[in-house]
Tab-separated table of C-alpha atoms in Angstrom:
chain	number	residue	atom	x	y	z
A	14	UNK	CA	113.287	95.334	110.099
A	15	UNK	CA	111.388	98.251	109.002
A	16	UNK	CA	108.584	97.665	106.537
A	17	UNK	CA	109.956	100.373	103.954
A	18	UNK	CA	113.564	98.939	104.179
A	19	UNK	CA	114.215	97.506	100.791
A	20	UNK	CA	117.419	95.698	101.745
A	21	UNK	CA	118.246	92.931	104.334
A	22	UNK	CA	122.064	93.225	104.378
A	23	UNK	CA	122.729	90.277	106.529
A	24	UNK	CA	120.966	87.967	104.334
A	25	UNK	CA	122.451	89.459	100.931
A	26	UNK	CA	125.956	89.424	102.404
A	27	UNK	CA	125.408	85.743	103.273
A	28	UNK	CA	124.107	85.000	99.913
A	29	UNK	CA	126.901	86.797	97.847
A	30	UNK	CA	129.353	84.503	99.878
A	31	UNK	CA	127.384	81.271	99.473
A	32	UNK	CA	128.121	78.743	96.561
A	33	UNK	CA	124.208	78.741	95.863
A	34	UNK	CA	124.608	82.281	94.552
A	35	UNK	CA	126.757	80.797	91.700
A	36	UNK	CA	124.376	77.940	91.116
A	37	UNK	CA	126.170	75.277	93.033
A	38	UNK	CA	124.332	72.573	94.845
A	39	UNK	CA	121.009	73.245	93.119
A	40	UNK	CA	119.470	71.454	90.311
A	41	UNK	CA	119.804	72.941	86.786
A	42	UNK	CA	116.529	74.465	85.355
A	43	UNK	CA	115.014	73.190	82.316
A	44	UNK	CA	114.185	76.677	80.797
A	45	UNK	CA	110.465	76.871	82.219
A	46	UNK	CA	109.222	80.406	83.122
A	47	UNK	CA	109.280	81.630	86.569
A	48	UNK	CA	107.218	84.772	87.371
A	49	UNK	CA	108.382	86.840	90.394
A	50	UNK	CA	105.632	88.909	92.240
A	51	UNK	CA	106.822	91.524	94.543
A	52	UNK	CA	105.253	92.424	98.101
A	53	UNK	CA	103.410	95.294	99.362
A	54	UNK	CA	105.220	98.733	98.937
A	55	UNK	CA	107.815	96.936	96.706
A	56	UNK	CA	108.208	96.373	93.127
A	57	UNK	CA	110.465	94.437	90.568
A	58	UNK	CA	113.450	96.295	91.602
A	59	UNK	CA	113.434	94.285	94.877
A	60	UNK	CA	113.583	91.010	93.034
A	61	UNK	CA	116.464	91.848	90.616
A	62	UNK	CA	118.855	89.641	92.496
A	63	UNK	CA	116.653	86.545	92.501
A	64	UNK	CA	115.661	87.294	88.905
A	65	UNK	CA	119.192	87.150	87.895
A	66	UNK	CA	119.951	83.943	89.865
A	67	UNK	CA	117.051	82.228	88.053
A	68	UNK	CA	118.552	82.866	84.698
A	69	UNK	CA	121.888	81.745	85.841
A	70	UNK	CA	120.574	78.379	86.938
A	71	UNK	CA	118.508	77.792	83.816
A	72	UNK	CA	115.188	79.164	84.288
A	73	UNK	CA	113.374	82.015	82.347
A	74	UNK	CA	113.092	84.265	85.267
A	75	UNK	CA	110.271	87.040	84.559
A	76	UNK	CA	109.405	90.199	86.310
A	77	UNK	CA	105.756	91.220	86.750
A	78	UNK	CA	106.029	94.789	85.496
A	79	UNK	CA	104.919	96.044	89.023
A	80	UNK	CA	106.887	99.244	90.000
A	81	UNK	CA	105.107	99.743	93.228
A	82	UNK	CA	102.685	97.105	94.839
A	83	UNK	CA	100.219	99.535	96.137
A	84	UNK	CA	97.148	99.104	93.857
A	85	UNK	CA	94.148	97.251	94.833
A	86	UNK	CA	94.243	93.584	94.446
A	87	UNK	CA	91.909	93.077	91.538
A	88	UNK	CA	93.653	95.672	89.582
A	89	UNK	CA	97.040	93.941	90.266
A	90	UNK	CA	95.491	90.570	89.505
A	91	UNK	CA	94.239	91.942	86.095
A	92	UNK	CA	97.786	92.765	84.989
A	93	UNK	CA	99.430	89.501	86.399
A	94	UNK	CA	96.696	87.404	84.666
A	95	UNK	CA	97.564	88.904	81.143
A	96	UNK	CA	101.281	88.443	82.077
A	97	UNK	CA	100.840	84.663	83.040
A	98	UNK	CA	98.724	83.977	79.946
A	99	UNK	CA	101.392	85.740	77.689
A	100	UNK	CA	104.262	83.648	79.204
A	101	UNK	CA	102.283	80.390	79.162
A	102	UNK	CA	101.255	80.910	75.405
A	103	UNK	CA	105.054	81.938	74.417
A	104	UNK	CA	106.638	79.196	76.430
A	105	UNK	CA	103.976	76.378	75.599
A	106	UNK	CA	104.107	75.392	79.402
A	107	UNK	CA	102.703	76.408	82.681
A	108	UNK	CA	104.293	79.276	84.698
A	109	UNK	CA	105.616	78.945	88.148
A	110	UNK	CA	104.787	81.786	90.451
A	111	UNK	CA	107.030	83.013	93.317
A	112	UNK	CA	105.458	85.644	95.329
A	113	UNK	CA	106.916	87.646	98.293
A	114	UNK	CA	104.502	88.737	101.014
A	115	UNK	CA	101.530	90.334	99.345
A	116	UNK	CA	102.889	89.117	96.123
A	117	UNK	CA	102.236	85.530	97.404
A	118	UNK	CA	98.789	86.276	98.241
A	119	UNK	CA	98.258	87.489	94.588
A	120	UNK	CA	100.049	84.468	93.310
A	121	UNK	CA	97.636	82.146	95.250
A	122	UNK	CA	94.365	83.915	94.034
A	123	UNK	CA	95.772	83.811	90.373
A	124	UNK	CA	96.382	80.168	90.604
A	125	UNK	CA	92.889	79.545	91.666
A	126	UNK	CA	91.626	81.531	88.649
A	127	UNK	CA	94.023	80.219	86.157
A	128	UNK	CA	95.076	76.775	87.078
A	129	UNK	CA	95.767	75.573	83.581
A	130	UNK	CA	98.477	78.203	83.146
A	131	UNK	CA	100.142	77.900	86.615
A	132	UNK	CA	102.612	75.222	87.504
A	133	UNK	CA	103.064	75.805	91.144
A	134	UNK	CA	103.042	78.758	93.795
A	135	UNK	CA	105.756	79.486	96.221
A	136	UNK	CA	104.965	82.005	98.636
A	137	UNK	CA	107.658	83.809	100.687
A	138	UNK	CA	106.555	85.292	103.976
A	139	UNK	CA	102.896	85.517	102.777
A	140	UNK	CA	99.919	85.293	105.346
A	141	UNK	CA	98.027	82.683	103.372
A	142	UNK	CA	96.122	81.640	106.452
A	143	UNK	CA	95.034	84.959	107.744
A	144	UNK	CA	96.247	88.154	105.674
A	145	UNK	CA	95.013	90.445	108.502
A	146	UNK	CA	97.631	89.062	111.033
A	147	UNK	CA	100.240	91.729	110.394
A	148	UNK	CA	102.519	93.864	112.401
A	149	UNK	CA	100.957	97.254	113.543
A	150	UNK	CA	103.166	99.236	111.203
A	151	UNK	CA	102.000	97.214	108.142
A	152	UNK	CA	98.171	97.467	109.333
A	153	UNK	CA	98.683	101.161	109.374
A	154	UNK	CA	100.332	101.355	105.916
A	155	UNK	CA	97.800	99.081	104.332
A	156	UNK	CA	94.775	100.908	105.953
A	157	UNK	CA	96.091	104.319	104.733
A	158	UNK	CA	96.423	102.895	101.360
A	159	UNK	CA	93.182	100.790	100.941
A	160	UNK	CA	90.945	101.732	103.687
A	161	UNK	CA	88.577	98.857	104.299
A	162	UNK	CA	88.140	97.736	100.638
A	163	UNK	CA	90.733	95.522	99.011
A	164	UNK	CA	91.487	92.054	100.190
A	165	UNK	CA	88.169	92.051	101.969
A	166	UNK	CA	86.675	92.101	98.575
A	167	UNK	CA	84.608	89.014	98.460
A	168	UNK	CA	85.978	87.185	95.464
A	169	UNK	CA	89.685	87.800	96.500
A	170	UNK	CA	89.023	86.543	100.179
A	171	UNK	CA	87.338	83.622	98.812
A	172	UNK	CA	89.917	82.387	96.434
A	173	UNK	CA	92.593	82.901	99.252
A	174	UNK	CA	90.686	80.479	101.557
A	175	UNK	CA	90.077	77.828	98.878
A	176	UNK	CA	92.294	74.614	99.035
A	177	UNK	CA	95.171	75.233	96.549
A	178	UNK	CA	94.326	74.386	92.994
A	179	UNK	CA	98.107	73.793	92.254
A	180	UNK	CA	100.979	72.624	94.062
A	181	UNK	CA	101.649	75.517	96.692
A	182	UNK	CA	104.564	75.861	99.301
A	183	UNK	CA	104.669	78.508	102.105
A	184	UNK	CA	108.287	79.534	103.087
A	185	UNK	CA	108.503	81.579	106.129
A	186	UNK	CA	110.756	82.811	109.112
A	187	UNK	CA	109.796	82.885	112.742
A	188	UNK	CA	111.703	86.130	112.920
A	189	UNK	CA	109.237	87.837	110.634
A	190	UNK	CA	108.656	91.421	111.638
A	191	UNK	CA	106.082	92.358	109.040
A	192	UNK	CA	103.633	89.412	109.277
A	193	UNK	CA	102.845	86.970	112.145
A	194	UNK	CA	104.912	83.937	111.006
A	195	UNK	CA	101.744	81.560	112.248
A	196	UNK	CA	99.676	83.316	109.700
A	197	UNK	CA	101.992	81.816	106.933
A	198	UNK	CA	100.826	78.207	108.106
A	199	UNK	CA	97.775	76.295	107.210
A	200	UNK	CA	97.171	72.601	107.126
A	201	UNK	CA	96.481	72.291	103.196
A	202	UNK	CA	99.719	73.961	102.259
A	203	UNK	CA	103.367	72.629	102.991
A	204	UNK	CA	105.305	75.146	105.000
A	205	UNK	CA	109.103	75.329	105.396
A	206	UNK	CA	110.827	77.596	108.011
A	207	UNK	CA	114.079	79.417	107.426
A	208	UNK	CA	116.268	81.784	109.393
A	209	UNK	CA	116.124	85.478	108.461
A	210	UNK	CA	113.910	88.500	108.251
A	211	UNK	CA	110.814	89.302	106.174
A	212	UNK	CA	112.467	91.496	103.515
A	213	UNK	CA	115.491	89.432	103.560
A	214	UNK	CA	113.653	86.242	102.199
A	215	UNK	CA	114.126	87.455	98.562
A	216	UNK	CA	117.947	87.397	98.994
A	217	UNK	CA	118.185	84.432	101.722
A	218	UNK	CA	120.561	81.771	100.636
A	219	UNK	CA	118.356	79.145	102.487
A	220	UNK	CA	115.332	80.291	100.319
A	221	UNK	CA	117.375	80.137	97.139
A	222	UNK	CA	118.293	76.384	97.815
A	223	UNK	CA	114.666	75.695	98.563
A	224	UNK	CA	113.549	77.425	95.391
A	225	UNK	CA	116.164	75.398	93.375
A	226	UNK	CA	114.725	72.090	94.802
A	227	UNK	CA	111.042	73.234	94.513
A	228	UNK	CA	111.268	74.561	90.981
A	229	UNK	CA	112.843	71.425	89.778
A	230	UNK	CA	109.923	69.256	90.771
A	231	UNK	CA	108.431	67.153	88.019
A	232	UNK	CA	105.917	68.936	85.881
A	233	UNK	CA	102.320	68.247	86.880
């Protein structure tokens, strides 16, 4: 799949025909907030289907306010930090973070810096073990946008490498055409494989079933 293709039609078609899309076969949510963080070159618009589904099964699905995920990581994290603090304050509970691709990296770093506000992190197709292990096209797009700065920044790299401060799960696909799936695997983070493409992880019925199960875990 091309990096800039926002739709994974096979996964979306399968999702619309699957009972999980109507909330069947997954635990009912308890109203806690779930913040969605989009991937590189993407935005909240790519997570609308997942956002709507979270509301239908009983969670407060929340969008990040990111129109296009192309800014340097620290600037992105600044906005996400304020968003998480606001949601935690309004709800009186910790916020679960679901991040796709680069969004999962941002979620991991944010959870290291604000563990008291974050319930858990679920990363979809995120290279948590080695963020540099990307497809050539992804590398070129990232280098053109950021040069040699960004995630190479010492603080971000350090926080990515730390053992998770909150429960963290990596969901990945071996057919990933954007990141090397092996970069989604590390010994201190449980990893779950699914069928599908990188972009399709946000509309994948298997992923939705896993999210339903993971989000229903007891509060920590």
